[in-house]
Coordinates of C-alpha atoms and ligand atoms in Angstrom, one line a residue:
Chain A
M232 CA 48.9 -8.3 -41.7
R233 CA 46.4 -5.9 -43.5
A234 CA 44.1 -3.7 -41.5
L235 CA 41.6 -0.9 -42.0
C236 CA 43.0 2.2 -40.2
W237 CA 41.5 5.6 -39.3
E238 CA 43.6 8.3 -40.8
G239 CA 41.9 11.4 -39.7
V240 CA 38.3 12.8 -39.7
G241 CA 36.4 11.0 -42.5
K242 CA 39.5 9.2 -43.9
L243 CA 40.2 5.4 -43.9
A244 CA 42.8 3.3 -45.5
V245 CA 44.0 -0.3 -45.5
R246 CA 47.6 -0.5 -44.2
D247 CA 50.3 -3.1 -43.3
V248 CA 50.4 -3.4 -39.6
P249 CA 52.2 -5.8 -37.1
D250 CA 50.4 -9.0 -36.2
P251 CA 48.8 -9.1 -32.7
K252 CA 50.5 -11.3 -30.1
I253 CA 49.2 -13.1 -26.9
R254 CA 49.9 -10.7 -24.1
A255 CA 48.1 -12.2 -21.1
E256 CA 47.1 -15.7 -20.0
G257 CA 43.5 -15.2 -21.0
D258 CA 44.1 -13.8 -24.5
L259 CA 43.0 -15.5 -27.7
I260 CA 44.2 -14.6 -31.2
V261 CA 41.3 -14.9 -33.7
R262 CA 41.7 -15.0 -37.4
V263 CA 38.8 -12.7 -38.5
R264 CA 36.4 -14.2 -41.1
A265 CA 33.7 -11.6 -41.0
S266 CA 33.8 -8.1 -39.5
S267 CA 30.8 -5.7 -39.8
V268 CA 30.5 -2.0 -40.0
C269 CA 28.3 -0.5 -37.3
G270 CA 26.6 2.9 -36.8
S271 CA 28.9 3.5 -33.8
D272 CA 31.9 3.6 -36.1
L273 CA 30.4 6.5 -37.9
H274 CA 30.5 8.6 -34.7
L275 CA 34.3 7.8 -34.4
I276 CA 35.1 8.3 -38.1
N277 CA 33.4 11.6 -38.2
G278 CA 35.2 12.8 -35.1
Y279 CA 32.2 13.2 -32.8
L280 CA 33.9 11.1 -30.1
P281 CA 37.3 12.8 -30.3
A282 CA 39.6 10.0 -28.9
M283 CA 40.8 8.4 -32.1
R284 CA 44.5 8.5 -33.1
E285 CA 45.8 8.3 -36.6
G286 CA 46.6 4.6 -37.4
D287 CA 43.9 3.1 -35.0
I288 CA 42.4 0.0 -36.4
L289 CA 38.6 0.1 -36.5
G290 CA 36.0 -2.7 -36.1
H291 CA 34.2 -4.3 -33.2
E292 CA 31.5 -6.6 -34.6
F293 CA 33.1 -9.8 -35.8
M294 CA 33.6 -13.6 -35.8
G295 CA 36.4 -15.8 -36.8
E296 CA 38.6 -18.8 -36.0
V297 CA 40.8 -19.2 -33.0
V298 CA 44.4 -19.6 -34.1
E299 CA 46.2 -19.2 -30.7
V300 CA 45.2 -19.4 -27.1
G301 CA 46.9 -18.0 -23.9
P302 CA 47.9 -20.5 -21.2
G303 CA 44.9 -19.5 -19.0
V304 CA 42.2 -20.2 -21.6
R305 CA 39.9 -23.0 -20.7
Q306 CA 36.8 -22.7 -23.0
H307 CA 38.4 -22.5 -26.4
R308 CA 40.8 -24.4 -28.6
V309 CA 42.7 -23.6 -31.7
G310 CA 40.4 -24.2 -34.7
D311 CA 37.1 -23.1 -32.8
R312 CA 34.8 -21.0 -34.8
V313 CA 33.8 -18.1 -32.4
V314 CA 31.8 -14.9 -32.2
V315 CA 33.2 -12.2 -29.9
G316 CA 31.2 -9.5 -28.0
S317 CA 32.3 -6.0 -28.8
V318 CA 32.5 -5.0 -25.2
V319 CA 35.5 -6.3 -23.2
A320 CA 34.7 -7.7 -19.8
C321 CA 37.0 -9.2 -17.1
G322 CA 34.4 -11.6 -15.7
G323 CA 35.6 -11.0 -12.1
C324 CA 34.4 -7.5 -11.0
W325 CA 31.1 -6.8 -9.4
Y326 CA 29.6 -5.5 -12.6
C327 CA 30.6 -8.6 -14.5
R328 CA 29.4 -10.9 -11.8
T329 CA 26.0 -9.1 -11.9
E330 CA 25.9 -9.4 -15.7
Q331 CA 26.4 -5.7 -16.4
Y332 CA 29.3 -6.5 -18.6
S333 CA 29.6 -3.1 -20.4
L334 CA 30.2 -1.5 -17.0
C335 CA 33.2 -3.7 -16.2
D336 CA 35.6 -2.0 -13.8
N337 CA 38.8 -3.6 -15.1
S338 CA 38.6 -3.7 -18.9
N339 CA 39.5 -0.1 -19.8
P340 CA 43.2 0.4 -19.2
Q341 CA 42.8 4.1 -20.2
P342 CA 40.0 5.2 -17.9
V343 CA 41.0 8.8 -17.3
F344 CA 39.2 10.2 -20.4
T345 CA 35.8 8.8 -19.5
E346 CA 36.3 9.3 -15.8
K347 CA 36.7 13.1 -16.5
L348 CA 33.8 13.1 -19.1
W349 CA 31.3 10.9 -17.2
G350 CA 32.5 10.6 -13.7
H351 CA 33.3 6.9 -14.0
S352 CA 34.8 4.7 -16.7
P353 CA 32.6 2.0 -18.2
A354 CA 34.1 -1.1 -19.9
G355 CA 36.6 -1.1 -22.8
I356 CA 35.3 -1.8 -26.3
L357 CA 37.3 -3.4 -29.0
G358 CA 38.3 -1.0 -31.9
Y359 CA 36.6 1.8 -30.3
S360 CA 39.0 4.6 -29.7
H361 CA 41.2 5.6 -26.8
A362 CA 38.2 6.5 -24.7
A363 CA 37.3 2.8 -24.7
G364 CA 40.7 1.5 -23.9
G365 CA 42.7 1.9 -27.2
Y366 CA 42.2 -1.7 -28.3
A367 CA 43.0 -2.6 -31.9
G368 CA 39.8 -3.4 -33.8
S369 CA 38.6 -6.3 -36.0
H370 CA 38.8 -4.9 -39.5
A371 CA 42.1 -6.9 -39.8
E372 CA 43.3 -10.3 -40.6
Y373 CA 43.8 -11.1 -36.9
I374 CA 42.7 -9.6 -33.6
R375 CA 43.8 -10.2 -29.9
V376 CA 40.7 -11.0 -27.8
P377 CA 41.5 -10.3 -24.1
F378 CA 39.6 -12.4 -21.4
G379 CA 38.8 -14.9 -24.2
D380 CA 36.8 -17.2 -21.9
V381 CA 34.5 -14.3 -21.0
G382 CA 34.2 -12.6 -24.4
A383 CA 34.2 -15.4 -27.1
F384 CA 31.5 -17.9 -27.8
G385 CA 31.5 -21.0 -29.9
V386 CA 29.2 -20.7 -32.9
P387 CA 26.6 -23.4 -33.6
E388 CA 27.2 -25.4 -36.8
G389 CA 25.3 -24.5 -39.9
V390 CA 24.9 -20.8 -39.1
P391 CA 26.7 -18.8 -41.8
D392 CA 29.5 -16.4 -40.9
D393 CA 27.6 -13.4 -42.3
S394 CA 24.7 -14.1 -40.1
V395 CA 26.3 -15.0 -36.8
V396 CA 28.6 -12.0 -37.0
F397 CA 25.7 -9.9 -35.8
A398 CA 25.5 -11.8 -32.6
S399 CA 28.5 -9.8 -31.7
D400 CA 26.8 -6.4 -31.5
A401 CA 23.6 -5.6 -33.4
M402 CA 21.7 -8.5 -32.0
P403 CA 22.6 -8.1 -28.2
T404 CA 22.1 -4.4 -28.6
G405 CA 18.7 -4.7 -30.1
W406 CA 17.8 -7.4 -27.5
M407 CA 18.8 -5.2 -24.7
A408 CA 16.8 -2.3 -26.1
A409 CA 13.7 -4.5 -26.0
D410 CA 14.6 -6.0 -22.7
F411 CA 14.7 -2.5 -21.1
C412 CA 11.0 -2.0 -22.2
G413 CA 9.9 -4.5 -19.6
L414 CA 7.3 -6.0 -21.9
T415 CA 4.7 -8.3 -20.5
G416 CA 2.8 -9.0 -23.7
G417 CA 0.5 -7.1 -26.1
E418 CA 2.4 -3.8 -26.1
V419 CA 2.8 -1.3 -28.9
V420 CA 6.5 -0.5 -29.4
A421 CA 8.0 2.3 -31.5
V422 CA 11.5 2.1 -32.8
W423 CA 13.5 5.1 -34.2
G424 CA 16.1 4.1 -36.7
A425 CA 15.8 1.3 -39.2
G426 CA 19.5 0.3 -39.2
G427 CA 20.8 -3.1 -38.1
V428 CA 20.4 -2.2 -34.4
G429 CA 16.8 -0.8 -34.8
Q430 CA 15.7 -3.9 -36.9
M431 CA 17.1 -6.3 -34.3
A432 CA 15.4 -4.3 -31.6
A433 CA 12.1 -4.6 -33.4
R434 CA 12.5 -8.4 -33.8
S435 CA 13.5 -8.8 -30.2
A436 CA 10.5 -6.7 -29.0
Q437 CA 8.3 -9.2 -31.0
L438 CA 9.9 -12.2 -29.3
L439 CA 9.5 -10.6 -25.9
G440 CA 5.7 -10.1 -26.5
A441 CA 5.1 -6.8 -28.3
E442 CA 1.9 -7.0 -30.3
R443 CA 2.8 -4.3 -32.8
V444 CA 6.1 -2.6 -33.7
I445 CA 6.2 0.7 -35.5
M446 CA 9.4 1.7 -37.1
I447 CA 10.6 5.3 -37.9
D448 CA 13.2 6.3 -40.5
R449 CA 13.5 8.3 -43.7
F450 CA 15.0 5.7 -46.1
P451 CA 12.1 4.0 -47.9
D452 CA 14.3 0.9 -48.7
R453 CA 15.2 0.4 -45.0
L454 CA 11.6 0.7 -44.0
A455 CA 10.5 -1.7 -46.7
T456 CA 13.1 -4.3 -45.6
A457 CA 12.0 -4.0 -42.0
A458 CA 8.3 -4.3 -43.0
E459 CA 9.1 -7.4 -45.1
R460 CA 11.7 -9.2 -42.9
V461 CA 10.4 -8.3 -39.4
G462 CA 6.8 -7.4 -40.0
V463 CA 6.7 -3.9 -38.6
E464 CA 4.5 -0.9 -39.5
T465 CA 6.4 2.1 -40.7
I466 CA 6.5 5.9 -40.6
N467 CA 8.6 7.9 -42.9
Y468 CA 9.5 11.0 -40.8
A469 CA 10.5 13.0 -43.9
E470 CA 6.9 12.8 -45.1
T471 CA 4.9 12.4 -42.0
D472 CA 4.6 14.2 -38.7
V473 CA 5.8 11.5 -36.4
L474 CA 4.1 12.5 -33.2
E475 CA 0.8 12.9 -34.9
A476 CA 1.2 9.6 -36.8
L477 CA 2.1 7.7 -33.6
R478 CA -0.9 9.2 -31.7
E479 CA -3.1 8.2 -34.5
L480 CA -1.8 4.6 -34.8
T481 CA -2.2 4.0 -31.0
G482 CA -5.7 5.3 -30.5
G483 CA -4.4 8.5 -28.9
R484 CA -2.4 6.7 -26.1
G485 CA 1.1 6.8 -27.6
P486 CA 3.4 3.7 -27.7
D487 CA 3.9 1.9 -24.5
A488 CA 7.6 1.8 -25.1
C489 CA 9.8 3.9 -27.4
I490 CA 13.3 2.6 -28.5
E491 CA 15.8 5.0 -29.8
A492 CA 18.4 3.3 -32.1
V493 CA 19.6 6.3 -33.9
G494 CA 22.3 8.1 -31.8
M495 CA 24.0 11.4 -31.8
E496 CA 24.1 12.0 -35.5
S497 CA 20.3 12.0 -35.6
H498 CA 18.9 13.7 -38.7
D499 CA 15.8 15.8 -38.9
V500 CA 13.8 18.1 -41.1
G501 CA 13.1 21.7 -40.2
P502 CA 14.5 24.6 -38.2
T503 CA 15.4 22.8 -35.0
Y504 CA 17.7 20.5 -36.9
A505 CA 19.6 23.5 -38.4
Y506 CA 19.9 24.9 -34.9
D507 CA 21.2 21.5 -33.6
R508 CA 23.7 21.2 -36.4
V509 CA 25.1 24.7 -35.8
K510 CA 25.4 24.1 -32.1
Q511 CA 27.0 20.7 -32.7
S512 CA 29.6 22.1 -35.2
A513 CA 30.4 24.8 -32.7
R514 CA 30.6 22.1 -30.0
L515 CA 28.1 24.0 -27.9
Q516 CA 26.4 20.6 -27.8
T517 CA 28.2 17.5 -28.8
D518 CA 25.2 15.4 -29.8
R519 CA 22.2 15.9 -32.0
P520 CA 19.2 14.5 -30.0
T521 CA 16.2 14.8 -32.4
S522 CA 15.0 11.3 -32.0
V523 CA 15.4 11.1 -28.3
R524 CA 13.2 14.3 -27.9
Q525 CA 10.6 12.7 -30.2
A526 CA 10.7 9.4 -28.3
I527 CA 10.0 11.3 -25.0
M528 CA 7.2 13.4 -26.5
A529 CA 5.6 10.4 -28.2
C530 CA 5.7 7.9 -25.3
R531 CA 2.5 7.2 -23.5
K532 CA 2.2 8.4 -19.8
G533 CA 4.0 6.0 -17.6
G534 CA 5.8 4.3 -20.5
T535 CA 9.4 3.5 -21.1
V536 CA 12.0 5.2 -23.3
S537 CA 14.8 2.9 -24.1
I538 CA 18.0 4.5 -25.6
V539 CA 20.6 2.4 -27.3
G540 CA 21.7 4.9 -29.9
V541 CA 25.0 6.2 -28.7
Y542 CA 25.5 9.7 -27.1
A543 CA 28.8 11.0 -25.9
G544 CA 28.4 14.3 -24.2
L545 CA 25.8 17.1 -23.9
I546 CA 22.5 17.8 -25.5
D547 CA 20.3 20.8 -25.7
K548 CA 16.5 21.2 -25.3
F549 CA 16.1 17.9 -23.5
P550 CA 12.3 17.6 -22.7
L551 CA 12.9 16.8 -19.1
G552 CA 9.5 18.3 -18.2
A553 CA 7.7 15.9 -20.4
A554 CA 9.6 12.9 -19.1
M555 CA 9.0 14.0 -15.5
N556 CA 5.4 14.9 -15.7
K557 CA 4.4 11.8 -17.7
A558 CA 6.3 9.7 -15.2
L559 CA 8.4 8.0 -17.9
V560 CA 11.0 5.3 -17.2
L561 CA 14.3 6.1 -19.0
R562 CA 16.6 3.2 -19.6
M563 CA 19.9 3.4 -21.6
G564 CA 23.3 2.0 -22.0
Q565 CA 26.0 0.2 -24.0
M566 CA 24.9 -3.4 -24.4
H567 CA 25.9 -6.2 -22.1
A568 CA 27.1 -8.5 -24.9
Q569 CA 28.1 -11.5 -22.7
R570 CA 24.8 -11.6 -20.9
Y571 CA 22.8 -12.0 -24.1
I572 CA 25.0 -13.8 -26.7
P573 CA 24.5 -17.5 -25.5
M574 CA 20.7 -17.1 -25.6
L575 CA 20.9 -15.3 -28.9
L576 CA 23.0 -18.0 -30.5
D577 CA 20.4 -20.6 -29.4
R578 CA 17.6 -18.5 -31.0
L579 CA 19.8 -18.0 -34.1
A580 CA 20.3 -21.8 -34.4
A581 CA 16.5 -22.3 -33.9
G582 CA 15.7 -19.8 -36.6
E583 CA 13.8 -17.4 -34.4
I584 CA 16.0 -14.5 -35.4
D585 CA 17.7 -14.4 -38.7
P586 CA 20.0 -11.3 -39.0
G587 CA 21.7 -12.6 -42.2
Y588 CA 19.7 -10.2 -44.4
L589 CA 21.5 -7.2 -42.7
A590 CA 24.7 -8.2 -44.6
T591 CA 23.7 -6.5 -47.7
H592 CA 27.2 -5.8 -48.8
P593 CA 29.8 -8.5 -48.2
I594 CA 33.1 -6.9 -49.4
P595 CA 36.9 -7.6 -49.2
L596 CA 38.8 -5.9 -46.4
E597 CA 40.9 -4.1 -49.0
Q598 CA 37.7 -2.2 -50.0
G599 CA 36.8 -1.3 -46.4
A600 CA 36.8 2.4 -47.1
R601 CA 34.2 1.8 -49.8
G602 CA 32.2 -0.3 -47.5
Y603 CA 31.9 2.5 -45.0
E604 CA 31.0 5.0 -47.7
L605 CA 28.1 2.9 -48.9
F606 CA 27.0 2.4 -45.3
E607 CA 27.3 6.0 -44.3
K608 CA 25.4 7.3 -47.3
K609 CA 22.9 4.5 -47.1
Q610 CA 23.6 3.9 -50.8
D611 CA 22.6 0.9 -52.9
G612 CA 20.3 -0.3 -50.1
C613 CA 23.3 -0.8 -47.8
L614 CA 22.2 -1.9 -44.3
R615 CA 25.6 -3.2 -43.3
S616 CA 28.8 -3.8 -45.2
V617 CA 30.6 -7.0 -43.9
L618 CA 34.4 -7.0 -44.5
H619 CA 36.1 -10.2 -45.3
P620 CA 39.9 -10.2 -44.8
Chain B
M125 CA 53.0 -13.1 14.2
T126 CA 49.8 -14.8 13.4
N127 CA 49.1 -16.4 10.0
N128 CA 46.7 -13.6 9.3
G129 CA 49.4 -11.1 10.2
T130 CA 51.8 -12.6 7.7
R131 CA 49.2 -12.5 5.0
W132 CA 48.4 -9.0 5.8
A133 CA 52.0 -8.0 5.7
L134 CA 52.3 -9.5 2.2
L135 CA 49.3 -7.4 1.1
G136 CA 50.8 -4.3 2.5
V137 CA 54.2 -5.0 1.1
G138 CA 52.7 -5.6 -2.3
T139 CA 50.7 -2.4 -2.2
A140 CA 53.5 -0.3 -0.9
T141 CA 55.8 -1.8 -3.5
A142 CA 53.4 -1.1 -6.2
V143 CA 53.2 2.5 -5.1
G144 CA 56.9 2.6 -5.4
V145 CA 56.8 1.0 -8.7
G146 CA 54.2 3.5 -9.9
R147 CA 56.5 6.2 -8.7
V148 CA 59.6 5.0 -10.4
V149 CA 58.1 3.8 -13.7
A150 CA 55.6 6.3 -14.9
R151 CA 55.7 9.8 -16.2
R152 CA 53.0 11.8 -14.5
R153 CA 50.9 14.8 -15.1
R154 CA 50.6 17.4 -12.5
R155 CA 47.3 17.8 -10.7
H156 CA 45.6 20.2 -8.4
Q157 CA 47.4 20.9 -5.1
P158 CA 46.5 18.3 -2.4
D159 CA 45.6 19.3 1.1
R160 CA 48.3 20.3 3.4
Q161 CA 48.7 19.4 7.1
D162 CA 51.6 20.4 9.3
G163 CA 53.8 20.9 6.3
W164 CA 52.8 17.5 4.8
Y165 CA 50.7 17.1 1.6
V166 CA 48.0 14.6 2.4
V167 CA 46.0 12.6 -0.1
R168 CA 43.4 10.0 0.6
R169 CA 42.2 7.5 -2.0
A170 CA 40.1 4.4 -1.8
V171 CA 39.0 1.6 -4.1
T172 CA 36.5 -1.2 -3.7
V173 CA 37.5 -4.7 -4.5
D174 CA 34.6 -7.1 -5.0
R175 CA 36.0 -9.8 -2.7
P176 CA 35.6 -10.4 1.0
R177 CA 38.4 -9.0 3.2
D178 CA 40.0 -12.4 3.8
A179 CA 40.2 -13.0 0.1
V180 CA 41.7 -9.6 -0.5
I181 CA 44.4 -10.4 2.1
G182 CA 44.6 -14.1 1.0
F183 CA 45.4 -13.2 -2.6
W184 CA 48.8 -12.0 -1.4
T185 CA 49.6 -15.1 0.6
D186 CA 50.6 -16.7 -2.6
R187 CA 54.2 -15.4 -2.6
E188 CA 54.7 -16.8 -6.1
R189 CA 51.8 -14.8 -7.5
L190 CA 52.9 -11.7 -5.7
D191 CA 56.4 -12.1 -7.2
R192 CA 54.9 -12.6 -10.6
A193 CA 52.7 -9.5 -10.3
L194 CA 55.4 -7.3 -8.8
G195 CA 58.5 -9.2 -8.8
E196 CA 60.5 -7.8 -11.7
W197 CA 60.2 -4.4 -10.1
A198 CA 60.9 -5.0 -6.5
T199 CA 62.6 -7.1 -3.9
L200 CA 61.1 -7.7 -0.5
D201 CA 63.0 -8.6 2.7
Q202 CA 61.5 -9.3 6.0
L203 CA 63.4 -7.4 8.8
D204 CA 61.6 -8.9 11.8
E205 CA 58.1 -10.0 12.8
R206 CA 56.4 -6.8 11.9
R207 CA 58.8 -5.0 9.6
W208 CA 59.5 -5.4 6.0
R209 CA 61.8 -3.5 3.6
C210 CA 61.0 -3.2 -0.1
V211 CA 63.1 -1.8 -2.8
A212 CA 61.4 -0.9 -6.1
R213 CA 63.1 0.0 -9.3
D214 CA 62.3 0.9 -12.8
P215 CA 62.4 -2.4 -14.9
S216 CA 63.4 -0.4 -18.0
G217 CA 66.6 0.7 -16.3
G218 CA 67.5 4.2 -15.4
G219 CA 68.7 3.2 -11.9
T220 CA 65.8 4.9 -10.1
E221 CA 65.2 3.3 -6.7
W222 CA 62.6 3.6 -4.0
R223 CA 63.1 2.2 -0.6
A224 CA 60.4 1.8 2.0
E225 CA 60.0 0.3 5.4
I226 CA 56.6 -1.3 6.1
T227 CA 55.2 -1.9 9.5
V228 CA 52.2 -4.1 10.2
D229 CA 50.1 -2.6 13.0
E230 CA 47.4 -5.3 13.0
P231 CA 45.6 -7.4 10.4
G232 CA 43.9 -4.9 8.2
A233 CA 46.0 -1.9 9.0
L234 CA 49.6 -1.1 8.1
R235 CA 51.8 1.9 7.4
W236 CA 55.0 2.5 5.5
R237 CA 57.8 5.1 5.4
V238 CA 60.0 6.0 2.6
E239 CA 63.6 5.9 3.6
D240 CA 65.3 8.1 1.0
T241 CA 65.3 11.4 2.6
S242 CA 65.0 13.6 -0.5
T243 CA 61.2 12.9 -0.6
P244 CA 59.9 12.1 2.8
Q245 CA 56.8 10.0 2.5
E246 CA 54.4 8.1 4.8
G247 CA 51.5 6.0 4.0
R248 CA 48.7 4.2 5.7
I249 CA 46.3 1.5 4.5
E250 CA 43.2 0.1 6.0
L251 CA 40.7 -2.4 4.9
T252 CA 37.0 -2.2 5.7
D253 CA 34.0 -4.2 4.6
A254 CA 32.0 -2.5 1.9
P255 CA 28.2 -2.2 2.5
Q256 CA 25.8 -4.7 1.0
G257 CA 28.4 -7.5 0.8
R258 CA 30.1 -5.6 -2.1
G259 CA 33.6 -6.7 -1.0
T260 CA 36.3 -4.7 0.6
E261 CA 37.2 -1.0 0.6
I262 CA 41.0 -0.5 0.5
R263 CA 41.5 3.0 2.0
A264 CA 44.9 4.6 1.6
E265 CA 46.3 7.8 3.0
L266 CA 49.6 9.2 1.8
R267 CA 51.6 12.0 3.3
Y268 CA 54.6 13.5 1.6
R269 CA 56.8 16.6 1.9
S270 CA 57.9 18.6 -1.0
G271 CA 59.0 22.2 -1.5
P272 CA 57.0 24.6 -3.7
V273 CA 59.8 24.7 -6.3
R274 CA 60.0 21.0 -6.5
R275 CA 56.2 20.8 -7.0
L276 CA 56.2 23.5 -9.6
F277 CA 58.5 21.5 -11.8
G278 CA 56.6 18.2 -11.0
L279 CA 59.7 17.0 -9.2
V280 CA 58.1 15.3 -6.3
G281 CA 60.7 12.5 -6.3
G282 CA 60.3 12.4 -10.1
D283 CA 56.6 12.2 -10.3
E284 CA 53.3 12.6 -8.5
P285 CA 52.7 10.3 -5.5
D286 CA 49.0 10.9 -5.6
L287 CA 48.7 9.6 -9.1
A288 CA 51.0 6.6 -8.3
L289 CA 48.7 5.8 -5.4
R290 CA 45.5 5.9 -7.5
D291 CA 47.2 3.8 -10.2
T292 CA 48.4 1.3 -7.7
L293 CA 44.9 0.9 -6.1
R294 CA 43.4 0.3 -9.5
R295 CA 46.2 -2.3 -10.3
V296 CA 45.7 -4.1 -7.0
K297 CA 41.9 -4.2 -7.6
A298 CA 42.4 -5.7 -11.1
L299 CA 44.9 -8.3 -10.0
V300 CA 42.6 -9.6 -7.2
E301 CA 39.4 -9.5 -9.3
C302 CA 40.6 -10.8 -12.6
G303 CA 44.3 -11.9 -12.2
Q304 CA 45.7 -9.4 -14.7
V305 CA 46.1 -5.7 -15.4
I306 CA 45.0 -5.0 -19.0
D307 CA 47.4 -3.2 -21.3
T308 CA 46.8 -2.2 -24.9
R309 CA 50.0 -0.4 -25.5
S310 CA 51.4 -2.9 -27.9
D311 CA 48.3 -3.6 -29.8
P312 CA 48.9 -3.3 -33.6
S313 CA 48.2 -0.1 -35.4
G314 CA 49.1 1.6 -38.7
R315 CA 51.3 4.2 -37.0
S316 CA 54.9 5.0 -37.7
P317 CA 57.4 4.5 -34.8
A318 CA 57.3 8.3 -34.1
Q319 CA 53.5 8.4 -34.1
E320 CA 53.4 5.3 -31.9
R321 CA 55.7 7.0 -29.3
A322 CA 53.4 10.1 -29.3
T323 CA 50.4 7.8 -28.9
D324 CA 52.1 6.0 -26.0
R325 CA 52.6 9.3 -24.2
M326 CA 49.0 10.0 -24.6
R327 CA 48.0 6.5 -23.5
E328 CA 50.1 7.0 -20.3
K329 CA 48.1 10.2 -19.5
L330 CA 44.9 8.3 -19.9
M331 CA 46.1 5.4 -17.8
T332 CA 47.1 7.1 -14.6
G333 CA 45.1 9.2 -12.2
G334 CA 41.4 9.5 -13.0
R335 CA 39.0 11.7 -11.2
A336 CA 40.6 14.6 -9.5
Ligands
NAD861 N1 24.2 0.7 -27.1 C1 25.0 -0.1 -27.7 O1 25.7 -0.9 -27.2 C2 25.2 0.1 -29.2 C3 25.7 -1.0 -30.0 C4 25.7 -0.8 -31.4 C5 25.3 0.3 -32.0 N2 24.8 1.4 -31.2 C6 24.2 2.6 -31.7 O2 23.0 2.3 -32.4 C7 22.8 3.4 -33.3 C8 22.3 2.7 -34.6 O3 23.3 1.9 -35.1 P1 23.1 1.3 -36.6 O4 24.2 0.4 -36.8 O5 21.7 0.7 -36.7 O6 23.3 2.6 -37.4 P2 22.7 3.0 -38.9 O7 23.4 4.2 -39.3 O8 22.7 1.8 -39.8 O9 21.2 3.3 -38.6 C9 20.7 4.6 -38.1 C10 19.4 4.9 -38.7 O10 18.8 6.0 -38.0 C11 18.1 6.7 -39.0 N3 17.8 8.1 -38.5 C12 18.5 9.2 -38.4 N4 17.9 10.2 -37.9 C13 16.7 9.8 -37.5 C14 15.5 10.3 -36.9 N5 15.5 11.6 -36.5 N6 14.5 9.5 -36.6 C15 14.4 8.2 -37.0 N7 15.5 7.6 -37.6 C16 16.6 8.4 -37.9 C17 19.0 6.7 -40.2 O11 18.3 7.1 -41.3 C18 19.5 5.3 -40.1 O12 18.7 4.4 -40.9 C19 24.0 4.1 -33.4 O13 24.0 5.3 -32.6 C20 25.0 3.2 -32.8 O14 26.2 3.9 -32.3 C21 24.7 1.2 -29.8
ZN862 ZN1 28.6 -1.4 -32.7
ZN863 ZN1 34.6 -6.9 -15.0

């Protein structure tokens, strides 16, 4: 089959690779119909999470059709249209049984890397490097889905492929970000990052009761799309002092909750950014944390900072004093796909969330490298390229 | 022997067998020196399985399931009421064998001794309830002898028993909790056969051991 492979830092190419096979009772083989790029892939492609091997197949946000089922699969049959959570979860460990799927004990067969780096190993993630289990990804004609009964979900009829594909990752991540905020109704929520994840977080915050959502980015087209599709207020950090603007917009209080949907390649203007870049390229810090710092400084006293942007290692100048003295709640994590997907599919079918507009660039798999280039450089209004094998 | 005793023996046999399998199958990295006591290296490892103690033991009463999980690597023979013999071997050939005698002390506690004299080894396993109803802690202690030269060259019977033990505990946990041990080694990739072999060597390092 054909698949989009990583070939070294910044290099991608479509190659002929072997077809996947059923390996365990619970496996599914899915013929991929839509497979999206995600901000997380950029961290891998650019070598900030140094656990990629030449030839690894990328992609973890996808949907498709079941073409083969292992003998232990109960929930799915050949021909089913399914969306699959990016995070692999066994369904039987304590974390899975308490719906903390991204912390599954048994789904990362190569746990040593993260045990050394983080003390314990979280769940495996499809197509997400050898730190997350070394699974082949979804930018391919076919993919093996382990624990198919736990990870794959039947798709409601009438919802298009390029919409439901985001129930795999961007939607549950955005929902979890808003869920972390503990909203009870009427709050002001600020969201850093107007990518697919940030926009889904903004919509989720509204559905969970936020009265106002303020979104921060530097790309006018992304901010305009968010304003139009989700109904958020916007701040362009390249033109405006974010902390001042947020204080202003909230009557001096600061947002009740701050969601960070940017991650470790956070961009900034000014001297601290230059300092962060130098330190990151010398690996004195592995992550650039501009937006996390801002979120902590901006948040109202006693508020919540919810981090879903991905960080991998160490950061510098973390304003722990602000977090401590303002008694902030910090929540963060990889999303628990399987906890949220069934509920999100209902909301999708009911039209409460419509992520279809994120798929600005549907593109053939063969042009996958181009899809990533458009996405990384945010060219041509690209929010997400969706690859079609 | 009581019914529980039999079940417990099977658990122990399975675990000890898996340790043997780990020893004969995998290539291991060397780690920091373990503690020494009276000329023995001593390592203690534990894992928590999210099932009540009876279920952890009960999993192994299904002899068929046990054979499926470990069978191609090992044979088990019951010697008498309390003693079992297991022989583990490398399924990919090579003729490496590992023989152990396992003695059940009581339900929830057993020990084993490796018979081949080149690498004397003894082990003990105990099950205790984890707090807050979080299942069962499997606690294992392994003692082995090995000269400094053998250790230097990683020749503790061909590999590192401590890593094998940790690997085994993880396998047992996965089998009990979700019925399979995940493996991504044959997932497709765009690698050449030589690149794939190099990647497999790296995968193996990332699969075994864990926190030092
Ligand atoms: N936690 C999870 O489970 C999970 C799942 C999916 C994605 N993610 C992470 O979410 C993050 C966003 O993903 P995405 O797909 O939306 O990526 P994206 O690249 O489309 O969007 C990121 C946005 O952040 C903006 N940005 C950069 N620096 C900024 C700053 N200082 N302040 C405000 N905005 C800034 C960029 O301009 C861009 O629009 C990534 O880090 C990704 O790894 C996490
Ligand atoms: Zn993602
Ligand atoms: Zn699990």
